[in-house]
Coordinates of C-alpha atoms (C1' of nucleotides) and ligand atoms in Angstrom, one line a residue:
Chain A
M1 CA -19.7 31.9 -0.5
S2 CA -16.3 31.2 -0.7
T3 CA -15.6 33.2 2.7
D4 CA -12.2 34.7 2.7
Q5 CA -11.3 33.1 5.3
H6 CA -10.1 30.5 3.0
K7 CA -6.8 31.0 5.6
I8 CA -8.5 27.4 7.3
P9 CA -5.5 25.2 6.9
Q10 CA -6.4 22.4 4.8
A11 CA -4.7 20.1 6.6
T12 CA -7.8 21.4 9.8
A13 CA -10.3 21.6 6.8
K14 CA -10.0 18.2 6.1
R15 CA -10.4 17.3 10.3
L16 CA -14.0 19.1 10.6
P17 CA -16.8 17.1 9.8
L18 CA -15.1 15.2 12.1
Y19 CA -14.8 17.2 14.4
Y20 CA -18.2 17.9 13.7
R21 CA -19.9 14.2 13.4
F22 CA -18.2 13.7 17.3
I23 CA -19.9 16.8 18.9
N24 CA -23.1 16.2 17.2
N25 CA -22.4 12.7 18.8
L26 CA -22.2 13.8 22.5
H27 CA -25.2 16.6 22.2
H28 CA -27.5 13.6 21.4
Q29 CA -25.9 12.1 24.5
G30 CA -27.1 15.0 26.0
K31 CA -23.4 16.1 27.3
L32 CA -23.3 20.3 28.0
R33 CA -19.6 20.5 28.4
V34 CA -15.9 19.0 26.2
S35 CA -12.6 20.1 26.8
S36 CA -10.5 19.6 24.0
K37 CA -8.7 16.1 25.9
E38 CA -11.9 15.0 25.7
L39 CA -12.4 15.2 22.7
S40 CA -8.7 14.9 21.8
E41 CA -9.6 10.8 22.8
A42 CA -12.2 10.6 21.1
V43 CA -10.9 10.9 17.7
K44 CA -7.5 10.7 18.4
V45 CA -6.1 13.8 17.3
D46 CA -3.6 16.1 18.9
S47 CA -5.7 18.3 21.7
A48 CA -3.2 21.3 21.0
T49 CA -4.3 19.9 17.7
I50 CA -7.5 20.3 18.6
R51 CA -7.7 23.5 20.3
R52 CA -5.7 25.2 16.6
D53 CA -8.0 23.8 14.6
F54 CA -10.7 25.6 16.5
S55 CA -8.8 28.9 17.0
Y56 CA -8.9 29.9 13.6
F57 CA -12.6 30.6 14.1
G58 CA -11.8 32.7 16.8
A59 CA -12.8 31.9 20.0
L60 CA -15.2 28.6 20.4
G61 CA -14.1 27.9 23.7
K62 CA -14.2 29.3 27.5
K63 CA -10.4 29.1 29.1
G64 CA -10.8 27.0 32.2
Y65 CA -14.0 25.8 30.8
G66 CA -13.5 23.6 27.6
Y67 CA -16.5 24.2 24.9
N68 CA -19.9 24.2 25.7
V69 CA -21.3 20.8 23.5
E70 CA -24.4 23.2 22.0
Y71 CA -22.9 26.1 20.6
L72 CA -20.4 24.0 18.8
L73 CA -22.8 22.2 17.3
S74 CA -24.0 25.1 16.0
F75 CA -21.4 26.3 15.0
F76 CA -20.4 23.1 12.7
R77 CA -23.7 23.6 11.5
K78 CA -23.1 26.9 10.3
T79 CA -19.4 26.6 9.6
L80 CA -19.9 23.2 7.4
D81 CA -23.8 24.0 5.4
Q82 CA -25.6 21.7 7.6
D83 CA -28.7 23.3 5.4
E84 CA -27.6 23.7 2.4
L85 CA -27.8 19.9 0.9
T86 CA -24.9 20.2 -1.6
K87 CA -27.0 17.5 -4.8
V88 CA -24.8 14.4 -6.1
A89 CA -24.7 12.3 -9.0
L90 CA -23.0 8.6 -8.9
I91 CA -21.6 7.5 -12.1
G92 CA -21.2 3.1 -12.2
V93 CA -24.0 1.9 -10.1
G94 CA -21.4 -1.4 -9.5
N95 CA -20.7 -3.1 -6.3
L96 CA -19.1 0.0 -4.4
G97 CA -21.5 2.4 -5.9
T98 CA -24.4 0.3 -5.1
A99 CA -22.8 0.2 -1.7
F100 CA -22.6 3.7 -1.4
L101 CA -26.3 4.1 -2.8
H102 CA -27.5 2.0 -0.1
Y103 CA -25.4 4.2 2.6
N104 CA -25.9 7.5 1.1
F105 CA -24.0 9.5 3.5
M106 CA -27.5 11.0 4.4
K107 CA -26.2 10.3 8.1
N108 CA -25.5 13.0 9.7
N109 CA -24.8 15.4 7.2
N110 CA -24.5 18.1 3.9
T111 CA -24.9 16.0 1.2
K112 CA -27.4 13.8 -1.0
I113 CA -26.7 11.2 -3.9
E114 CA -29.6 12.9 -6.4
M115 CA -29.3 10.2 -9.1
A116 CA -26.9 7.7 -11.1
F117 CA -25.9 6.9 -13.4
D118 CA -25.0 3.7 -15.5
A119 CA -23.9 2.3 -19.2
D120 CA -25.5 -0.8 -18.0
K121 CA -29.6 -1.2 -19.5
G122 CA -30.0 -4.4 -17.4
K123 CA -29.7 -1.8 -13.8
V124 CA -31.3 1.7 -15.5
G125 CA -34.7 2.3 -15.1
E126 CA -34.2 0.3 -11.5
E127 CA -33.9 2.1 -8.0
V128 CA -30.9 1.4 -5.5
G129 CA -31.4 2.5 -2.3
G130 CA -33.5 5.3 -2.7
V131 CA -32.3 6.4 -5.9
S132 CA -33.0 6.5 -10.1
V133 CA -30.6 5.1 -11.4
Y134 CA -30.3 7.5 -14.9
H135 CA -28.3 6.1 -19.0
I136 CA -24.8 7.3 -19.0
D137 CA -25.8 8.4 -22.9
Q138 CA -28.8 10.6 -20.5
L139 CA -25.4 12.6 -18.4
E140 CA -26.0 15.8 -19.9
D141 CA -29.4 15.7 -20.1
M142 CA -30.3 15.5 -16.5
L143 CA -27.2 17.2 -14.9
K144 CA -28.1 20.4 -13.5
N145 CA -27.1 22.4 -10.0
T146 CA -25.2 19.5 -9.6
D147 CA -22.0 20.0 -7.6
V148 CA -19.9 16.4 -6.6
A149 CA -19.9 13.6 -8.8
I150 CA -19.2 10.4 -7.2
L151 CA -17.7 7.9 -10.0
T152 CA -17.5 4.4 -8.8
V153 CA -16.9 3.0 -13.0
P154 CA -14.1 1.0 -14.2
S155 CA -10.2 2.8 -14.5
S156 CA -10.7 2.1 -18.5
E157 CA -13.5 5.1 -18.6
A158 CA -12.9 7.7 -15.5
Q159 CA -11.6 10.4 -17.8
N160 CA -14.0 9.8 -20.6
I161 CA -16.1 10.1 -18.4
T162 CA -14.4 13.5 -16.4
E163 CA -14.5 15.1 -19.1
R164 CA -18.1 15.0 -19.5
L165 CA -19.4 15.9 -15.9
V166 CA -16.6 18.5 -16.3
E167 CA -18.4 20.1 -19.2
A168 CA -22.2 19.4 -17.6
G169 CA -21.0 21.8 -15.0
V170 CA -19.4 19.5 -12.1
S171 CA -16.6 21.1 -9.8
G172 CA -16.1 18.8 -7.4
I173 CA -15.3 15.0 -8.0
L174 CA -14.6 12.1 -5.8
N175 CA -12.6 9.1 -7.8
F176 CA -12.1 5.6 -6.0
T177 CA -11.1 4.6 -9.7
P178 CA -7.5 4.0 -9.4
A179 CA -6.7 6.0 -12.7
R180 CA -6.1 9.9 -12.0
I181 CA -7.4 11.8 -13.8
T182 CA -7.1 15.1 -15.3
V183 CA -9.6 17.9 -14.7
P184 CA -9.0 22.1 -15.6
D185 CA -7.6 23.9 -12.1
H186 CA -11.3 24.3 -11.4
V187 CA -11.6 21.3 -10.5
R188 CA -11.4 20.0 -7.4
V189 CA -11.1 15.9 -7.0
H190 CA -10.1 14.0 -4.1
H191 CA -8.7 10.3 -4.4
I192 CA -9.5 7.8 -3.3
D193 CA -7.3 4.2 -3.7
L194 CA -9.6 1.7 -2.1
S195 CA -5.8 -0.3 -2.7
V196 CA -3.2 1.9 -2.3
E197 CA -4.6 2.5 1.1
L198 CA -4.8 -1.5 1.7
Q199 CA -1.1 -1.7 0.5
S200 CA 0.4 1.6 2.2
L201 CA -0.6 -0.2 5.8
V202 CA 0.8 -3.8 4.6
Y203 CA 3.8 -1.8 4.0
F204 CA 3.3 0.2 7.4
L205 CA 2.8 -2.9 9.3
K206 CA 6.3 -4.5 7.2
H207 CA 8.8 -1.7 7.7
Y208 CA 8.0 1.2 10.4
P209 CA 8.9 0.1 14.2
L210 CA 6.0 -2.2 16.1
D211 CA 6.0 0.3 19.1
E212 CA 5.8 3.4 19.9
E213 CA 5.3 7.0 17.6
E214 CA 1.7 6.9 15.7
Chain B
M1 CA 12.2 -7.5 7.8
S2 CA 10.9 -4.1 9.7
T3 CA 14.8 -3.0 8.0
D4 CA 17.0 0.5 9.7
Q5 CA 15.9 2.4 6.8
H6 CA 12.2 3.0 8.2
K7 CA 13.7 6.2 7.5
I8 CA 11.9 6.9 4.9
P9 CA 9.4 10.0 5.3
Q10 CA 5.4 8.9 6.2
A11 CA 4.4 10.7 3.1
T12 CA 6.0 8.9 1.3
A13 CA 5.3 5.5 1.9
K14 CA 1.6 6.5 1.0
R15 CA 2.6 7.0 -2.5
L16 CA 5.2 4.1 -3.1
P17 CA 2.0 1.2 -3.5
L18 CA 0.6 4.3 -6.3
Y19 CA 4.0 4.4 -7.7
Y20 CA 4.2 0.7 -8.0
R21 CA 1.1 0.5 -9.4
F22 CA 1.8 2.8 -12.6
I23 CA 5.4 1.7 -12.8
N24 CA 3.5 -2.0 -13.2
N25 CA 1.3 -0.4 -16.3
L26 CA 3.8 0.6 -17.9
H27 CA 5.4 -2.1 -18.1
H28 CA 1.9 -3.6 -19.8
Q29 CA 2.5 -1.1 -22.6
G30 CA 5.8 -1.9 -23.3
K31 CA 7.2 0.7 -22.6
L32 CA 11.2 1.2 -21.5
R33 CA 12.4 3.8 -19.7
V34 CA 10.0 6.6 -17.3
S35 CA 11.6 10.3 -16.6
S36 CA 10.0 11.6 -13.7
K37 CA 8.3 14.1 -15.6
E38 CA 6.5 11.7 -17.3
L39 CA 5.3 10.2 -14.1
S40 CA 4.4 12.7 -12.8
E41 CA 1.8 13.8 -15.2
A42 CA 0.2 10.2 -14.8
V43 CA 0.2 10.4 -11.4
K44 CA -0.3 13.8 -10.3
V45 CA 2.6 14.7 -8.5
D46 CA 5.3 16.5 -8.4
S47 CA 8.9 15.6 -10.0
A48 CA 10.9 16.8 -7.7
T49 CA 8.2 15.2 -5.2
I50 CA 8.7 11.6 -7.3
R51 CA 11.9 12.6 -7.3
R52 CA 12.9 13.2 -3.9
D53 CA 10.8 9.7 -3.2
F54 CA 12.8 7.6 -4.7
S55 CA 16.6 8.8 -4.2
Y56 CA 15.3 7.3 -0.3
F57 CA 16.1 4.3 -2.0
G58 CA 19.6 5.6 -2.8
A59 CA 19.9 5.6 -7.0
L60 CA 17.6 4.5 -8.9
G61 CA 17.7 6.3 -12.2
K62 CA 20.2 7.9 -14.6
K63 CA 20.4 11.0 -14.9
G64 CA 20.6 12.1 -17.6
Y65 CA 18.4 9.1 -19.1
G66 CA 15.3 8.7 -16.6
Y67 CA 14.4 5.5 -15.5
N68 CA 14.0 2.3 -16.0
V69 CA 11.2 0.5 -16.0
E70 CA 12.2 -3.4 -15.7
Y71 CA 14.7 -2.3 -12.8
L72 CA 12.1 0.0 -11.1
L73 CA 9.3 -2.3 -11.4
S74 CA 11.7 -5.6 -9.7
F75 CA 13.0 -3.0 -6.8
F76 CA 9.1 -2.6 -6.0
R77 CA 8.6 -5.2 -6.2
K78 CA 11.0 -6.4 -3.6
T79 CA 9.7 -3.5 -1.8
L80 CA 6.2 -3.8 -1.5
D81 CA 7.0 -7.7 -0.6
Q82 CA 5.2 -8.7 -3.3
D83 CA 6.0 -12.1 -3.3
E84 CA 5.7 -12.3 0.0
L85 CA 1.5 -12.9 0.6
T86 CA -0.8 -11.2 3.5
K87 CA -4.1 -12.9 4.4
V88 CA -6.4 -10.4 5.0
A89 CA -9.8 -10.5 7.3
L90 CA -12.9 -9.1 6.3
I91 CA -15.6 -8.4 8.7
G92 CA -18.9 -7.4 8.4
V93 CA -20.0 -9.2 5.4
G94 CA -23.1 -6.0 4.4
N95 CA -22.4 -3.3 1.8
L96 CA -19.5 -2.4 1.8
G97 CA -17.9 -5.4 2.6
T98 CA -20.3 -7.1 0.0
A99 CA -18.6 -4.9 -2.5
F100 CA -14.2 -5.3 -1.5
L101 CA -14.8 -9.9 -1.4
H102 CA -15.7 -8.3 -5.0
Y103 CA -12.8 -6.6 -6.2
N104 CA -10.9 -8.4 -3.5
F105 CA -7.6 -6.0 -4.2
M106 CA -6.2 -8.8 -6.0
K107 CA -5.5 -6.7 -10.2
N108 CA -1.4 -6.0 -8.9
N109 CA -1.3 -7.5 -4.9
N110 CA 0.3 -8.0 -2.3
T111 CA -2.6 -9.1 -0.7
K112 CA -5.5 -11.3 -0.9
I113 CA -8.7 -11.2 1.8
E114 CA -9.4 -15.6 3.1
M115 CA -12.0 -15.2 5.0
A116 CA -14.4 -12.7 6.3
F117 CA -17.5 -12.6 9.4
D118 CA -20.3 -11.9 10.1
A119 CA -22.9 -12.0 12.9
D120 CA -25.2 -13.1 10.3
K121 CA -26.6 -16.3 9.9
G122 CA -28.1 -16.1 7.3
K123 CA -24.6 -14.7 4.8
V124 CA -22.5 -17.6 7.4
G125 CA -21.7 -20.3 5.0
E126 CA -22.2 -18.9 2.2
E127 CA -18.9 -18.3 -0.1
V128 CA -19.2 -13.9 -1.4
G129 CA -16.5 -13.3 -4.5
G130 CA -15.0 -16.7 -3.3
V131 CA -14.5 -16.3 -0.3
S132 CA -15.7 -17.7 3.1
V133 CA -18.6 -16.2 5.4
Y134 CA -17.9 -17.7 8.1
H135 CA -19.6 -16.9 11.5
I136 CA -18.3 -14.1 14.1
D137 CA -18.5 -16.3 17.0
Q138 CA -15.4 -18.0 15.4
L139 CA -13.2 -15.6 14.3
E140 CA -10.8 -16.9 17.5
D141 CA -10.8 -20.1 16.0
M142 CA -10.3 -19.8 12.5
L143 CA -7.9 -15.9 13.0
K144 CA -3.8 -18.0 11.9
N145 CA -1.2 -15.5 10.2
T146 CA -3.0 -13.4 9.8
D147 CA -2.2 -9.3 10.0
V148 CA -4.8 -7.0 8.7
A149 CA -8.3 -7.0 8.8
I150 CA -10.7 -4.9 7.0
L151 CA -13.7 -3.8 8.6
T152 CA -17.0 -2.9 7.9
V153 CA -19.6 -3.7 10.2
P154 CA -21.8 -0.9 12.0
S155 CA -20.2 1.5 14.1
S156 CA -21.3 0.5 17.2
E157 CA -19.5 -3.2 17.1
A158 CA -15.6 -1.6 15.9
Q159 CA -14.9 -1.3 19.1
N160 CA -15.3 -4.5 20.3
I161 CA -14.7 -5.8 17.5
T162 CA -10.9 -4.6 17.5
E163 CA -10.6 -5.7 20.9
R164 CA -11.2 -9.0 19.5
L165 CA -8.9 -9.1 16.4
V166 CA -5.9 -7.5 18.8
E167 CA -6.4 -10.0 20.8
A168 CA -6.3 -12.7 18.3
G169 CA -3.2 -11.1 16.7
V170 CA -3.8 -8.6 14.5
S171 CA -1.3 -6.3 14.0
G172 CA -3.3 -4.1 11.0
I173 CA -6.4 -2.4 10.2
L174 CA -8.7 -0.7 7.4
N175 CA -11.3 0.2 9.5
F176 CA -14.1 1.8 7.4
T177 CA -16.6 2.4 9.7
P178 CA -17.0 6.0 11.4
A179 CA -16.1 5.9 14.3
R180 CA -12.9 6.2 16.1
I181 CA -11.2 2.9 17.8
T182 CA -8.6 2.5 20.3
V183 CA -6.0 0.1 19.8
P184 CA -3.0 -0.5 21.6
D185 CA 0.8 0.7 20.7
H186 CA 1.7 -2.7 18.3
V187 CA -1.0 -1.8 16.1
R188 CA -1.6 0.2 13.6
V189 CA -5.0 1.3 12.0
H190 CA -6.2 4.0 9.0
H191 CA -9.6 5.1 9.4
I192 CA -11.1 5.5 5.8
D193 CA -14.4 7.2 6.7
L194 CA -16.3 8.0 3.7
S195 CA -18.0 10.3 4.6
V196 CA -15.8 12.9 5.9
E197 CA -14.0 12.3 2.6
L198 CA -18.0 14.1 0.6
Q199 CA -17.7 16.5 3.4
S200 CA -14.0 18.0 2.5
L201 CA -14.6 18.0 -0.9
V202 CA -17.9 20.1 -0.2
Y203 CA -16.3 22.1 2.1
F204 CA -13.5 22.6 -0.1
L205 CA -15.0 23.3 -2.9
K206 CA -17.7 26.7 -0.4
H207 CA -14.6 27.6 1.2
Y208 CA -11.7 27.9 -1.8
P209 CA -10.9 29.5 -4.3
L210 CA -11.9 28.0 -7.5
D211 CA -9.2 28.9 -9.6
E212 CA -5.1 28.1 -8.9
E213 CA -4.0 25.8 -6.6
E214 CA -5.7 22.3 -5.5
Chain C
dT1 C1' -13.6 33.8 49.8
dA2 C1' -9.6 31.7 49.1
dG3 C1' -7.2 28.7 46.9
dA4 C1' -6.3 25.1 43.0
dA5 C1' -7.0 22.5 39.6
dG6 C1' -8.7 22.8 34.8
dT7 C1' -9.0 24.1 30.3
dC8 C1' -8.5 27.0 26.4
dG9 C1' -5.5 30.1 22.8
dT10 C1' -1.3 30.7 21.0
dG11 C1' 3.8 32.4 20.6
dA12 C1' 7.8 30.3 20.6
dT13 C1' 10.3 25.6 18.0
dT14 C1' 10.1 21.6 16.1
dT15 C1' 8.7 18.3 12.8
dT16 C1' 7.6 16.3 7.8
dA17 C1' 7.1 17.7 3.8
dT18 C1' 7.6 20.4 -0.3
dT19 C1' 9.9 22.7 -3.8
dC20 C1' 13.1 24.7 -6.0
dA21 C1' 17.7 24.7 -8.9
dC22 C1' 21.6 23.2 -10.4
dA23 C1' 26.1 20.9 -11.0
dT24 C1' 26.4 16.1 -13.1
dT25 C1' 25.9 12.9 -16.1
dC26 C1' 24.2 10.4 -19.9
dT27 C1' 22.7 10.1 -24.5
dT28 C1' 22.4 11.1 -28.7
dT29 C1' 24.1 13.2 -32.9
dA30 C1' 26.0 14.8 -36.5
Chain D
dT1 C1' 34.3 13.2 -31.0
dA2 C1' 32.4 17.2 -29.2
dA3 C1' 29.1 19.4 -28.7
dA4 C1' 23.9 19.8 -27.4
dG5 C1' 20.4 18.8 -24.9
dA6 C1' 18.3 15.6 -21.2
dA7 C1' 16.9 13.9 -17.1
dT8 C1' 18.8 12.5 -12.3
dG9 C1' 20.6 13.3 -7.4
dT10 C1' 20.3 16.6 -3.8
dG11 C1' 21.6 20.8 -1.0
dA12 C1' 19.3 24.7 0.7
dA13 C1' 15.2 26.6 1.2
dT14 C1' 10.6 27.1 1.8
dA15 C1' 5.8 26.0 3.1
dA16 C1' 2.5 23.6 6.1
dA17 C1' 1.5 20.7 9.8
dA18 C1' 2.0 19.2 15.0
dT19 C1' 3.5 20.4 18.9
dC20 C1' 5.4 22.4 23.1
dA21 C1' 4.9 25.0 26.9
dC22 C1' 2.5 28.7 29.4
dG23 C1' -0.1 33.2 31.1
dA24 C1' -5.1 34.1 31.5
dC25 C1' -9.5 32.7 33.2
dT26 C1' -13.0 30.2 35.0
dT27 C1' -15.3 27.1 37.9
dC28 C1' -15.1 23.6 41.8
dT29 C1' -14.5 23.6 46.1
dA30 C1' -13.9 23.8 51.7
Ligands
NAD1 N1 -15.2 -3.2 -5.5 C1 -14.1 -2.8 -4.8 O1 -13.9 -2.5 -3.9 C2 -13.2 -1.5 -5.3 C3 -12.0 -1.7 -4.4 C4 -11.1 -0.5 -5.6 C5 -11.1 0.5 -5.8 N2 -12.2 -0.1 -6.8 C6 -12.9 1.1 -8.5 O2 -13.9 1.3 -8.1 C7 -14.2 1.2 -9.4 C8 -15.4 0.3 -9.2 O3 -15.8 -0.8 -9.0 P1 -16.8 -1.8 -8.9 O4 -16.0 -2.7 -8.1 O5 -18.3 -1.4 -7.9 O6 -16.8 -1.6 -10.3 P2 -17.7 -2.9 -11.5 O7 -17.6 -3.3 -12.5 O8 -19.3 -3.3 -9.8 O9 -18.8 -1.2 -11.2 C9 -18.7 -1.2 -12.6 C10 -19.9 0.1 -13.3 O10 -20.0 1.1 -14.1 C11 -20.9 0.1 -15.5 N3 -19.8 1.4 -15.8 C12 -19.2 0.9 -17.1 N4 -18.8 2.1 -18.1 C13 -19.9 2.9 -17.9 C14 -20.5 3.9 -18.8 N5 -19.5 4.2 -19.0 N6 -20.9 5.2 -18.2 C15 -21.5 4.7 -16.8 N7 -21.1 3.3 -16.6 C16 -20.4 2.7 -15.7 C17 -20.6 -0.2 -14.5 O11 -22.0 -1.3 -16.0 C18 -20.8 -1.1 -13.8 O12 -22.1 -0.8 -13.0 C19 -13.5 0.7 -10.6 O13 -12.5 1.3 -11.0 C20 -12.6 -0.2 -9.5 O14 -11.2 -0.1 -9.6 C21 -13.0 -0.9 -6.2
NAD2 N1 -22.2 1.3 2.2 C1 -21.0 2.5 2.4 O1 -21.9 3.4 2.0 C2 -20.4 3.2 4.0 C3 -19.8 4.4 3.2 C4 -19.1 4.5 4.5 C5 -19.3 4.6 6.3 N2 -20.2 3.3 6.2 C6 -19.5 2.5 6.7 O2 -18.5 1.1 7.0 C7 -19.5 0.2 7.2 C8 -20.3 -1.0 6.9 O3 -21.5 -0.3 6.2 P1 -22.2 -1.2 5.2 O4 -23.3 0.0 4.9 O5 -21.9 -2.5 4.7 O6 -23.3 -1.6 6.5 P2 -24.1 -3.2 6.7 O7 -25.2 -2.4 7.4 O8 -24.6 -3.3 4.9 O9 -23.1 -4.1 6.8 C9 -23.0 -4.7 8.3 C10 -22.7 -6.0 8.8 O10 -22.2 -6.2 9.8 C11 -22.6 -6.7 9.9 N3 -22.4 -7.6 11.8 C12 -23.3 -6.8 12.2 N4 -22.7 -7.3 13.7 C13 -21.8 -8.1 13.5 C14 -20.7 -8.3 14.3 N5 -20.9 -8.0 15.3 N6 -19.9 -9.2 13.5 C15 -19.4 -9.2 12.9 N7 -21.0 -8.8 11.3 C16 -21.2 -8.1 12.3 C17 -24.2 -7.3 9.4 O11 -24.5 -8.3 9.9 C18 -23.6 -6.4 8.6 O12 -23.8 -7.7 7.0 C19 -20.7 1.1 8.9 O13 -20.0 1.5 9.6 C20 -21.3 2.5 7.8 O14 -21.5 2.9 9.3 C21 -20.7 2.7 5.2

DNA sequence: TAGAAGTCGTGATTTTATTCACATTCTTTA
DNA sequence: TAAAGAATGTGAATAAAATCACGACTTCTA
């Protein structure tokens, strides 16, 4: 599956799910075609950037016409592996973890949280958002064929749990703890650091010119 | 406050709160000095990048020595306006909103969620995580001197609420809804799109070589 | 059917960010 | 006090991303 053309820029790859969602919306609205300009207004990405992004996958559009929504949609479905479901485990059924379980990222996705783990006996055995919560001691037993984990434990536990996840064969971690975890080269971590996001927004507000740019 | 040197690259500005947090940790641990190399290992940012980032603020370190933790800390405190508290409002006390209210980003921060709003009468009047929940109809009345809003409403409400926030004088919005909202130039929006984050992680796992590069 | 309007795909350019690599300076120690 | 070692700050190089700008082709309209 790790096909040749991993020459897609990372910045592009990060935008693909966004495009996918909006194209899906358009489809539901019954739109038949769309231009890079329209799409640009909807997703707030420069239209030239959109055309460039799409062009890495070949000629998806028609000059003078734009893009066929149906075609684009089927292309993205294929590319983002809509069909092949990625199993996700969530570790730490606290405030954040619970919110994620209720949401479960299922709107138009290729991912599903299949199980959750917690150290708190009070939570073990419950179902949250339709997902069973197991005890963290059972992690190694239960975690089969699970590629991705969402980490929402206290930051002090993050590194320890990470090592167990890696050992159990997880290859991608979405880390919501403020800890910067260390992993082997073959594991990919995306840090989502909500406090940093808030603080950097505040920094931009205070230090960057109010009008123009961005 | 919007000082001259807004010539700090955006990429640098986004890392500042991260640095700040780790320096704070070091300080608590009683460390007196730190090198860019050590810091690099902790925050997973190349050491040259760290030195470059710091250098935008002048010479914060000493050659052959490294950085004095205390000095660095006081510098960051000043720079990130630790003293001046930024008031934040949260709109939408649902799954995510509730989690944020309980957390309240107060660990070492310059931000505080001071009030929350929801359309659900059942939630109005409650206190969640020590924050009072008001009815969304009261938004314009209550929202004074609030610069930043966190948006955790259903995506269909996002644009509408955004317009009211902007009208009420908010200049920064942290948007957790999948909707890409439209704002005037003087308002800054940071989108945090959790589904996209998860999907793009999956995409990277499937399409990018397993070893090397992160 | 012809001309106008619209839009893509992409070379070229520009902008932004990262990384290399080293002269310089500080610390430490004997 | 001198020599070895450590680590900064930064010019230069490189890499990555965004944007410009236009030729080529499509569609629409009269
Ligand atoms: N809640 C937020 O809004 C928010 C915002 C930013 C960052 N974070 C970070 O996200 C993480 C989770 O935050 P939270 O508010 O949900 O915390 P929380 O305390 O509500 O939840 C943590 C959960 O992890 C469980 N846990 C503890 N040790 C464990 C272990 N060894 N194995 C398995 N489970 C374990 C706890 O029982 C608890 O249910 C924290 O690292 C926090 O810093 C949270
Ligand atoms: N929960 C998650 O894990 C998660 C993940 C990704 C994205 N999101 C996005 O975050 C947003 C919130 O998600 P959630 O799971 O918390 O949803 P939710 O339905 O639990 O919460 C939404 C809250 O907004 C309130 N609300 C509705 N209309 C309102 C209005 N006009 N004014 C004020 N409040 C109003 C509702 O009463 C409810 O309390 C959604 O847009 C969702 O797509 C959530």
